[in-house]
XYZ file of C-alpha atoms in Angstrom:
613
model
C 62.715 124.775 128.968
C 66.201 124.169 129.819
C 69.063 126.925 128.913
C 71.671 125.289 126.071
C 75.209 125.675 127.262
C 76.407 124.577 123.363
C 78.993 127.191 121.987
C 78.400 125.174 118.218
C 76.000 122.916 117.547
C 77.398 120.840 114.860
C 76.624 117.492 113.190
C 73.394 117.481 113.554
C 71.509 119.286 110.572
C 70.094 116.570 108.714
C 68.327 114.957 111.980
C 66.621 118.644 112.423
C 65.036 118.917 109.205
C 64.050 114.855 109.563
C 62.755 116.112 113.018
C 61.167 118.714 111.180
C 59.444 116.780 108.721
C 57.929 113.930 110.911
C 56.425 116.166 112.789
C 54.536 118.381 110.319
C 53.405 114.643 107.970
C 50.284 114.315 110.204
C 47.527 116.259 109.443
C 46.005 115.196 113.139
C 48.197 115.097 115.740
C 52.326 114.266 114.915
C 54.409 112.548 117.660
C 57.971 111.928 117.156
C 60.461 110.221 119.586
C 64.004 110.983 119.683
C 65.678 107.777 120.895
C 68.699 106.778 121.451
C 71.397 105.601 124.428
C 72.243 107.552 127.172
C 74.033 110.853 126.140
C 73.831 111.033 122.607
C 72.376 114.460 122.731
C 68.529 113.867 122.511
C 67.504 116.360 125.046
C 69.980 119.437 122.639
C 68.359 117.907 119.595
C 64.945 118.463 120.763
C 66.082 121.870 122.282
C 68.022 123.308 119.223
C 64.600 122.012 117.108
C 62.776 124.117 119.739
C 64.750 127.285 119.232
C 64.878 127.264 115.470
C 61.004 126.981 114.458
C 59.571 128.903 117.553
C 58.414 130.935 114.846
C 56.623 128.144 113.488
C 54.694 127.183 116.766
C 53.514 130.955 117.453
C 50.899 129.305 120.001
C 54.060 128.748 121.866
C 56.064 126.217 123.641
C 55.379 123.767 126.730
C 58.425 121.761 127.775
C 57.988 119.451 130.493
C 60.189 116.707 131.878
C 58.347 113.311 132.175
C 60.820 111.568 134.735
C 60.179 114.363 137.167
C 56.110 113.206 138.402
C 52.955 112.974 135.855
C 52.795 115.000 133.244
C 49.323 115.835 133.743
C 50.001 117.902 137.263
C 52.376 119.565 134.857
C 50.278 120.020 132.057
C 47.852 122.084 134.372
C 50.648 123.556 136.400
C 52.108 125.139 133.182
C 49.009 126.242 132.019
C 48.419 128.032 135.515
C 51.664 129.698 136.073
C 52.279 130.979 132.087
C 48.669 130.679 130.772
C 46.673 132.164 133.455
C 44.041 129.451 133.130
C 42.509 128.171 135.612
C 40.809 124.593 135.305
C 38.262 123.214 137.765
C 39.619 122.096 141.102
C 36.153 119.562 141.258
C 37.437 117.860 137.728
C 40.071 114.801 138.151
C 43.451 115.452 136.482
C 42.884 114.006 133.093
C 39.581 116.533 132.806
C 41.772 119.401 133.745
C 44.823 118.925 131.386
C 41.627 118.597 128.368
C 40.027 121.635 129.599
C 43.929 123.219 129.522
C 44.375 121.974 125.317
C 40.758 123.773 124.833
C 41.738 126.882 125.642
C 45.414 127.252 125.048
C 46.629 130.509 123.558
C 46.028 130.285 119.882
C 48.252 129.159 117.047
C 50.987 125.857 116.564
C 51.993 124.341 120.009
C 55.196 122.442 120.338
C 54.865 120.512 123.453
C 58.253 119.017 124.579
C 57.829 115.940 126.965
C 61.779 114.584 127.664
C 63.081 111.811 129.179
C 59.930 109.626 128.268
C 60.650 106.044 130.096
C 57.026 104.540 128.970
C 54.695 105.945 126.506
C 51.838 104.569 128.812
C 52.141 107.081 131.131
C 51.583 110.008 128.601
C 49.743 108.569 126.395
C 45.943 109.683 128.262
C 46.894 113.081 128.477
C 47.683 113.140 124.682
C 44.581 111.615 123.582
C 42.119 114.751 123.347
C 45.294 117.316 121.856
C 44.019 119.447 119.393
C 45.794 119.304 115.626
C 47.808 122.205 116.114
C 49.609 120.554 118.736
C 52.634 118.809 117.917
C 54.306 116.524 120.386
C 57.799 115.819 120.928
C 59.119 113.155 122.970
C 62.793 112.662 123.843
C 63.131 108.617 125.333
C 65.836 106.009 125.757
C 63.355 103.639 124.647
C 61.550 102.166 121.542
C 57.754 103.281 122.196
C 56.299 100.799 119.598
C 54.195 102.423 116.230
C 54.999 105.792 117.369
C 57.319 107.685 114.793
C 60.720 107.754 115.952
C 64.052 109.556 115.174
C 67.037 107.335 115.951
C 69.920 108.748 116.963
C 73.319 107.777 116.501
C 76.851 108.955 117.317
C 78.170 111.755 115.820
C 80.444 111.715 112.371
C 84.052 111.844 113.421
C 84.504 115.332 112.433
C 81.257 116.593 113.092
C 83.083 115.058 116.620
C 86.228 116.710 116.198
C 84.474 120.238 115.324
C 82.717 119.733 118.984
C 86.002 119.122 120.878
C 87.136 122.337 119.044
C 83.994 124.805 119.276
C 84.629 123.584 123.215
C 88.437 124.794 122.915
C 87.909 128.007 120.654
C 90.249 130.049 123.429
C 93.249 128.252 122.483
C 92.546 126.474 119.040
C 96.265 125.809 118.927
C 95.735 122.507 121.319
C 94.064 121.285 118.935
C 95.906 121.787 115.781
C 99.446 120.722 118.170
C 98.032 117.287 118.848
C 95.300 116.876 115.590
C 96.350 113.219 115.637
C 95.323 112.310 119.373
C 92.238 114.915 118.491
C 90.921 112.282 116.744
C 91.917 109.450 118.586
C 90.671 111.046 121.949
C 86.801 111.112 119.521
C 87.733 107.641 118.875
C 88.459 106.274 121.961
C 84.745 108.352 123.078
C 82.918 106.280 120.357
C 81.522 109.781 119.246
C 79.262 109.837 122.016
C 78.493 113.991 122.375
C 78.141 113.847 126.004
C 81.712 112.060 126.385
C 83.542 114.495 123.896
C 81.227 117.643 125.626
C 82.798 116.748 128.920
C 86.144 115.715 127.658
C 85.757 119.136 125.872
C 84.732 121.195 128.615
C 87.498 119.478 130.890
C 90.592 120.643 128.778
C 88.846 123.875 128.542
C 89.176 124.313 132.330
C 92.541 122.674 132.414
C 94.560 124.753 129.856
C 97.736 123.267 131.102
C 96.700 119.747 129.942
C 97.782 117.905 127.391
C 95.230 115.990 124.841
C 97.519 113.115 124.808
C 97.727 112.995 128.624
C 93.973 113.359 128.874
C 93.943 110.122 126.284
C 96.610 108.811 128.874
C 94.309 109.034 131.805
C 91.161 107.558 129.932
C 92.539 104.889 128.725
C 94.013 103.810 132.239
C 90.689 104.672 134.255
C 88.465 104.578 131.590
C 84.638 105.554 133.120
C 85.932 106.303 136.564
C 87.919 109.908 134.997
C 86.977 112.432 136.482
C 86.746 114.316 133.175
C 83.603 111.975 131.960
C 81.797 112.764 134.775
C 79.639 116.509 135.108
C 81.383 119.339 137.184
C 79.296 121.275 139.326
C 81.149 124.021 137.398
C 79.310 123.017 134.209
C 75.807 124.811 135.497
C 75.175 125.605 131.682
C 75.431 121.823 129.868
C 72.180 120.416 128.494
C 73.124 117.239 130.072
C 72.219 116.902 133.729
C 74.273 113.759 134.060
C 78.180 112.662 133.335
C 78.584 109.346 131.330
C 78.607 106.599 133.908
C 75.301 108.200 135.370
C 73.539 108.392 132.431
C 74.522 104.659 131.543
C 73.111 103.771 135.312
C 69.816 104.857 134.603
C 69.113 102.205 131.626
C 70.977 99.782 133.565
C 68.823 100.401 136.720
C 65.758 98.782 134.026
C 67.563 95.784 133.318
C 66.578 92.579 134.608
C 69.092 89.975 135.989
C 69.195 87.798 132.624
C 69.088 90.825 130.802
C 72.178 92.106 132.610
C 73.938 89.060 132.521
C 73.802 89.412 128.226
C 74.906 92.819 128.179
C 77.923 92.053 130.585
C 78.159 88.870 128.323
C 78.485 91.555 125.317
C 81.124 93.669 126.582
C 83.877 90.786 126.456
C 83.419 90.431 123.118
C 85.647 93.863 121.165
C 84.586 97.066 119.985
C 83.472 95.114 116.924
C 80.015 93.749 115.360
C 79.285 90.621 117.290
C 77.717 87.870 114.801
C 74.834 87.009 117.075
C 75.381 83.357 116.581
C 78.416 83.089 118.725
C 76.411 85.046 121.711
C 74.212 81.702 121.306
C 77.006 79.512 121.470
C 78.184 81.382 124.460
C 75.058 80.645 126.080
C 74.159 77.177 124.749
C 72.089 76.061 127.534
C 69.793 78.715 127.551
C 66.776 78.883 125.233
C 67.177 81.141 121.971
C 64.270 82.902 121.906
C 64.930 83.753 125.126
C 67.965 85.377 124.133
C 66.056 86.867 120.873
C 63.484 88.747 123.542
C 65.704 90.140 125.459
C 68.226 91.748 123.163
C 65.071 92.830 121.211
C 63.107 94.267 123.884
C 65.728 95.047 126.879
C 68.975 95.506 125.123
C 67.876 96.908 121.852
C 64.667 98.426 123.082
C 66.603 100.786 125.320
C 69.043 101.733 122.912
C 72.067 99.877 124.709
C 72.650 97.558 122.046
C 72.587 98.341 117.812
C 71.471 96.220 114.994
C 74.607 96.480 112.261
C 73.480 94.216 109.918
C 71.627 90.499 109.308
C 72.096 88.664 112.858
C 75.005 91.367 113.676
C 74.991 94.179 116.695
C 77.358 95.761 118.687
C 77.480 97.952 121.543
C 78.906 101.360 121.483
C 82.656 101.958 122.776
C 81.751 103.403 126.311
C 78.720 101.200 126.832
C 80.581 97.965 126.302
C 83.127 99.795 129.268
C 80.099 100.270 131.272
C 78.919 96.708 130.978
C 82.143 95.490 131.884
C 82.501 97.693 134.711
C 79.136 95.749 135.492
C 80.732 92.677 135.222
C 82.724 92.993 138.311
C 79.595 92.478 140.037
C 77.554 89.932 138.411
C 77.873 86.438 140.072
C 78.299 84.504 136.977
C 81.280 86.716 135.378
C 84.137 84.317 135.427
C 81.648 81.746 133.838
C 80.630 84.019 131.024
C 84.346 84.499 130.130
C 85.311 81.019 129.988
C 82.576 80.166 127.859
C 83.486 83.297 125.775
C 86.896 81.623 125.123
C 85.791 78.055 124.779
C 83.936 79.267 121.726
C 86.552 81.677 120.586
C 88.711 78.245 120.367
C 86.440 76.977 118.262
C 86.386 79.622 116.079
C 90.341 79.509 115.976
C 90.743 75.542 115.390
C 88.324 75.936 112.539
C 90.458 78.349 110.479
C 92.850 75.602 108.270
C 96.431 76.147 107.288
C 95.384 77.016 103.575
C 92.135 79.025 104.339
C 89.805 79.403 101.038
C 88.111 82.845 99.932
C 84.941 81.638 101.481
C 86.564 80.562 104.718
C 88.136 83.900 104.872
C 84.931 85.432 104.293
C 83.610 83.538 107.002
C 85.784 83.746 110.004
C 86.391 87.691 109.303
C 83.910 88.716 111.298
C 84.830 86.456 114.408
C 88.581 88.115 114.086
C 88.660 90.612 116.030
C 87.167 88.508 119.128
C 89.611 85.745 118.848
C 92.282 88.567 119.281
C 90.120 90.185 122.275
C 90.538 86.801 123.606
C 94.679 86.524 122.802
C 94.900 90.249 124.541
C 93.251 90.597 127.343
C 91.481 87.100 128.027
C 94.042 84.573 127.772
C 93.652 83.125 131.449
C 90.708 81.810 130.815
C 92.190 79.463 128.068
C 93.012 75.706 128.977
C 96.761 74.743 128.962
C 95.493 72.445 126.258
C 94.043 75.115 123.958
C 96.821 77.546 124.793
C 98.170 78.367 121.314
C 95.097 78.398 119.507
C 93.820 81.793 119.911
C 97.405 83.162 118.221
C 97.882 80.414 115.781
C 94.007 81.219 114.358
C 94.505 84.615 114.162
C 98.085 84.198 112.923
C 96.474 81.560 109.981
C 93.775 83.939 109.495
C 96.324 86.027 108.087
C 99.160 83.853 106.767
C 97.065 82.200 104.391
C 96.317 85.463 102.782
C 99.725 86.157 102.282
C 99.531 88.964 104.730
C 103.052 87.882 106.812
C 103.675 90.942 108.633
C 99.889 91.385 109.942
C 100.402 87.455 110.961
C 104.123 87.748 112.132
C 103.021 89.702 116.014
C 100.661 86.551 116.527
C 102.975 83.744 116.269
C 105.660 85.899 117.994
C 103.311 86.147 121.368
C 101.879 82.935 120.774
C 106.086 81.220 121.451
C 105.903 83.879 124.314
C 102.808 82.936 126.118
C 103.693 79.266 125.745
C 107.109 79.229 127.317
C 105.623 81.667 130.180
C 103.133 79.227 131.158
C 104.185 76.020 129.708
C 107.888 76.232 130.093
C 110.773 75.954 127.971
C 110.313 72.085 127.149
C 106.903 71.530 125.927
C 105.492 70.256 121.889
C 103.853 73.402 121.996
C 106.364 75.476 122.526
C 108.423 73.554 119.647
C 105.090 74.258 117.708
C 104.800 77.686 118.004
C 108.881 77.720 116.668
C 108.106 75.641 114.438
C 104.914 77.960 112.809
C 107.253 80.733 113.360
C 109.861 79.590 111.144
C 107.208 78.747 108.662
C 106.383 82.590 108.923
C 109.861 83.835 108.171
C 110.303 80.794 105.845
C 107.584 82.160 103.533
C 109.179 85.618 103.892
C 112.874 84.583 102.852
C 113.860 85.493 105.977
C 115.994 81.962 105.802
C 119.342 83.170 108.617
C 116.095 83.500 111.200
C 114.291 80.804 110.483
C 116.968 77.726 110.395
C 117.639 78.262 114.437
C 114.009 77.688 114.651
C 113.751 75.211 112.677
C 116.205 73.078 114.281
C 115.090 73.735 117.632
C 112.117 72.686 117.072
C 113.340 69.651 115.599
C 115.269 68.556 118.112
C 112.361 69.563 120.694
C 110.057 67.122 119.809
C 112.571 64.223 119.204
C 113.476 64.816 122.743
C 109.824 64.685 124.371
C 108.348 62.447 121.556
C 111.029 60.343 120.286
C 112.283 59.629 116.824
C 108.979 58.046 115.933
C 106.253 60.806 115.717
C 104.583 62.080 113.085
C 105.809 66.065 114.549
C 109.396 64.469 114.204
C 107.871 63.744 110.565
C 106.754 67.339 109.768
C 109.852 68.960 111.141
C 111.978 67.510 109.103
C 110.440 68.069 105.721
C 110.092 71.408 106.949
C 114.162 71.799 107.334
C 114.528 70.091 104.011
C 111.960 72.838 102.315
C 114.002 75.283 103.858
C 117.547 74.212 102.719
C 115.602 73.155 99.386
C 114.620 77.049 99.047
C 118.381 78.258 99.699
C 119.594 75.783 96.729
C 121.069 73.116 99.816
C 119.747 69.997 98.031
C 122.237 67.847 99.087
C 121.122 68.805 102.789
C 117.590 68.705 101.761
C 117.310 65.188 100.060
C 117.516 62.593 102.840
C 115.536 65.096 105.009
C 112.532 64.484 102.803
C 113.347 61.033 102.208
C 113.494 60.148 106.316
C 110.000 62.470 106.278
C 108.199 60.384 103.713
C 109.404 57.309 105.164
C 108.344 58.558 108.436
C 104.973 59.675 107.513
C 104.126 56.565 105.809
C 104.871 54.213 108.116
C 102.951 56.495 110.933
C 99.980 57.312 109.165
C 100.028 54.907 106.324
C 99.609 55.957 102.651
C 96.803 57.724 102.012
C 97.200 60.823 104.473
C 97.726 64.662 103.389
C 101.206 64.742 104.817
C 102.162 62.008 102.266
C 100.971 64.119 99.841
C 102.943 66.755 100.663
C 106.207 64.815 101.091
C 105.676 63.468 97.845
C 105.425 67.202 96.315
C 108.288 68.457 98.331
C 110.627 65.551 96.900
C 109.182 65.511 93.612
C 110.188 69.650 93.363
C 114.029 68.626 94.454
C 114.504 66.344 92.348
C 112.791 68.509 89.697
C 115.119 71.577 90.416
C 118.274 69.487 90.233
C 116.863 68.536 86.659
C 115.979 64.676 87.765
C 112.688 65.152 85.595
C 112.396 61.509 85.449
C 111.961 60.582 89.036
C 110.281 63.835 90.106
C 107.177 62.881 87.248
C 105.796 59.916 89.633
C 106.179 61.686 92.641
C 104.207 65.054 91.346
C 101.689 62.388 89.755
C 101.177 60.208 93.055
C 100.752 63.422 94.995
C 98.333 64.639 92.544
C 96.239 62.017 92.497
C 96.154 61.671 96.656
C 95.688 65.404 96.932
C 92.341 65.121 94.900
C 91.541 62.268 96.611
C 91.722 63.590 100.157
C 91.094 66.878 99.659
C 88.209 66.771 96.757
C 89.071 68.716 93.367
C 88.240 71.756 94.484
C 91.183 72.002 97.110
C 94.260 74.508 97.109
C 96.692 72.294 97.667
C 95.073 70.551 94.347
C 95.958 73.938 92.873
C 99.522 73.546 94.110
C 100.343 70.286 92.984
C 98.452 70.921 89.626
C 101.112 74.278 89.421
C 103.914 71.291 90.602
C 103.162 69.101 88.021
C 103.143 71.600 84.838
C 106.519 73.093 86.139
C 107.788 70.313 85.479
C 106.547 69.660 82.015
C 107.090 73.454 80.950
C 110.712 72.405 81.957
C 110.650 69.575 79.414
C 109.069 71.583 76.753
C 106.309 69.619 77.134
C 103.909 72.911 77.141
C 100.672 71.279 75.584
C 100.866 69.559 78.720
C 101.989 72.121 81.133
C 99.121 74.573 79.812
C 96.200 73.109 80.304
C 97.193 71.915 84.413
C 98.221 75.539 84.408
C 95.256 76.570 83.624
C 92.984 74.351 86.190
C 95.393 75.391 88.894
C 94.825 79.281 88.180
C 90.885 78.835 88.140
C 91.087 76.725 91.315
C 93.766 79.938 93.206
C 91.493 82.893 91.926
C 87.898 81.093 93.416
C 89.220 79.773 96.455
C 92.017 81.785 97.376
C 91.131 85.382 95.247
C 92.941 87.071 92.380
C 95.577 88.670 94.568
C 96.547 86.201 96.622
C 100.359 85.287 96.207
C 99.847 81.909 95.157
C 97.195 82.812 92.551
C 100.151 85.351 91.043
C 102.472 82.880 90.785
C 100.471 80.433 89.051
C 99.696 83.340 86.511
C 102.446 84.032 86.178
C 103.593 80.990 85.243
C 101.056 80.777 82.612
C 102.033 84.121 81.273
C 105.311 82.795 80.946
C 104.707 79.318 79.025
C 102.256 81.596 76.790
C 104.927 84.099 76.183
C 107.263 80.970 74.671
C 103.860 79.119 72.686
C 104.696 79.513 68.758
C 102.393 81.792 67.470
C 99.256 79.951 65.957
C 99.130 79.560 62.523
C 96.400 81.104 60.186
């Protein structure tokens, strides 16, 4: 049995009494399995277990370490050396490990098999065990019907109570830099053998910061010295540092299943929906992929089921795997096919997103920005600004500016870096940026870049283009918003024009030039000529866009502004009301256009004349 080096063992109480339990349910013979990855602290579960109820197994303890040679040699070995049995050297090993179980010393036997890599191999030797015997195997693996205890990471501060029981010297380091405490868990996914050795590190460099220590793992990652197992360390449970441990599963991995796990680590530290790991491999056959995340990947506890068709690998594994990847011959084509799907993901996500849209994408997120950070020369020149404009929409179109404002900043940055200064999508990522301060009433930062992007794609598409068409209604709706109406007007008017005769008259951009006119001319009080305009855009809206559209909701809101205006509030209150039901179950209850339309109601209700009796 080995000796625990553990100052604390914390986090782990409820897994002893499960342990506990599944091993006393069977009235014949119990065998539990403690799985899990690669230093998740199986082998100090089972030996904590072992040291609390060795009054419960009074006929003793046998712990024996399957990856070492067959347990039967050990079996009888054991029984020789601390039993003083001595089975027949004419009987074959399987007959000498049952004569061993016949005569063990009396009472409860926990037998202790760790680092179990097939149940196959133990299974004979277990066949004839006595009742009183109760087995415990530690494994990395899933070994079928048998019942298993699943290990996962530790709570973050069952985590954080680790790195201090490790640092109980000088608990001051600790409480000086509690903040990057918990980040430096973090950043270790929670994995006990990461913040054990992380631990254990500081404690032997006392003149070492924590946020240094971060420093140094974020720049070399698996390859610090502190993750891996000092010779110093004679006392750890653990035999192996991080990376090693991680080398063992991957040493059981075939090609193809290598190739998905390196595959996996490009996506982020988030739950993959498995149905864009299938797009990323098109050409190869499903099930195929289905067998061996099931019984490679997930079997050995390198991969984890989240949800319905979700998984994810764990923080330092998906560092492993791409530490793999450096390797693997087909690397640069997994990445590109990564990012040609990301794209996809990021030219689905519309200007006005719904609820349900929103719903949808938000799991794909945070691998489109994986992709904008740290993948981004895989992309095409033509999809360039697609990874930053779908995360930047993503967020826009739940009113959330600021979270969107970084993404439309880097996306004009990439662009000019590797497009150059004169490009349309460089004037369209100025363009969306303006929109972004626009909506924000930042209006001194957003005219500059406005105009430059106006005069950017006049001067590499000409006067004619349907870009030329958008910019300038976009100028107008800003001088429109500062109360500029004279400067606005013939903006709109040259966009509607424009748009027309480009993409003729049924076309969502009409629509919207239509709106945008019909709302000057209805806040200079021109309630006459704005009417047909709100009711032609109206009408094309639903047309294009179906009834159920936001932009229907907008123009509905349009068109009863105008009639509260009048006093016309029968009329207003009714469109009011079919804009608000449209906001709050395709765009939600809080989003800022959903307010305003409320609030608009609220206001034409708070002028109604009371009803009489």
């Amino acid at each position: 049995m080995p000796l625990s080096g553990v100052v604390e063992f914390v986090g782990r109480e409820e897994e002893l009494q499960n342990l506990h339990q599944l091993l006393q349910e069977n009235n014949q013979v119990a065998v539990a399995a403690i799985a899990g990855m690669g230093g998740i602290g199986k082998t100090e579960l089972a030996l904590q277990y072992a040291i609390q109820q060795r009054e419960t197994y009074n006929g003793g303890l046998c712990w024996l370490l399957a990856k070492t040679g067959d347990v039967g040699i050990q079996v009888v070995q054991f029984a020789k050396t601390q039993l003083d049995l001595k089975p027949p050297e004419d009987f074959d090993i399987l007959a000498q490990v049952q004569y061993c179980w016949r005569r063990w010393r009396g009472g409860d036997v926990l037998l202790v098999l760790d680092d179990v890599s097939g149940y196959d191999e133990v299974k004979p030797y277990l066949q004839s065990l006595p009742s009183r015997f109760k087995v415990l195997m530690t494994t990395r693996q899933n070994l079928g019907r048998i019942p298993q205890l699943s290990l996962d990471v530790l709570e973050p501060q069952a985590a954080l109570e680790l790195l201090k029981s490790l640092l109980k010297e000088a608990p001051e380091r600790i409480e000086r830099e509690l903040a990057i405490a918990n980040q430096l868990c973090e950043w270790l996914g929670y994995l006990p053998l990461g913040v054990e050795l992380v631990g254990r590190y500081l404690a032997r460099k006392q003149d070492l910061s924590l946020t240094e220590i971060l420093r140094r793992l974020e720049n070399k990652r698996l390859d610090e010295r502190s993750l891996s197992k000092s010779k110093s360390e004679a006392d750890m449970t653990a035999q192996r540092g991080v990376l090693a441990a991680f080398e063992l599963s991957w040493q059981e991995l075939e090609d193809d299943d290598k190739q998905l796990g390196c595959l996996l680590s490009l996506f982020a530290a988030a739950p993959i929906p498995w149905k864009l790991v299938e797009q990323c491999l098109a050409e190869e056959d499903a099930e195929d992929l289905e067998e061996i995340r099931d019984y490679s990947l997930l079997n050995l506890h390198l991969l984890q089921r989240k949800g319905e068709g979700v998984y994810q690998l764990h923080p330092l594994l998906r560092q492993f795997f791409q530490y793999k990847c450096t390797a693997l011959e087909k690397v640069e084509e997994l990445k590109r096919s990564f990012c040609r799907v990301m794209v996809a993901v990021a030219k689905g996500i519309p200007d006005s997103p719904t609820l349900q849209q929103i719903n949808d994408v938000t799991p794909a997120t945070p691998h489109l920005a994986e992709v904008a950070n740290n993948l981004i020369q895989y992309i095409t020149d033509e999809d360039l600004p697609w990874v930053f404009i779908g995360n930047a929409q993503f967020y826009n179109g739940q009113g959330l500016y600021k979270q969107a404002s970084p993404w439309y900043k880097q996306c004009l940055e990439v662009t000019k870096k590797r497009l150059g200064e004169e490009h349309p999508d460089v004037a369209l990522s100025l363009n969306n940026l303006a929109l972004l301060y626009h909506s924000q009433g930042r209006y001194s930062e957003a005219e500059p870049l406005y105009i430059q992007a106006l005069a950017l794609r006049r001067k590499l598409l000409g006067e004619e283009h349907p870009d030329v068409a958008l910019s300038l209604n976009n100028l107008a709706l800003l001088y429109y918003s500062q109360g500029r109406y004279s400067e606005a007007e013939p903006l709109y008017i040259q966009a509607l024009a424009l748009t027309r005769k480009l993409l003729g008259e049924e076309h969502p951009d009409v629509a919207l030039s239509l709106n945008n006119l019909a709302l000057l001319y209805y806040s200079q009080g021109r309630y006459s000529q704005a009417e047909p305009l709100s009711i032609q855009a109206l009408a094309l809206t639903r047309k294009l866009l179906g009834e159920e559209h936001p932009d229907v909701a907008t123009s509905l809101n349009n068109l009863a502004l105008l009639y509260d205006s009048q006093g016309k509030y029968s009329e207003a209150e009714p469109l009011y009301i079919q804009a608000l039901d449209i906001c709050e179950r395709r765009l939600g209850v809080d989003h800022p256009n959903t307010v305003t339309v409320r609030e608009n109601l609220a206001y034409l209700r708070d002028r109604l004349p009371p009803n009489p009796e």
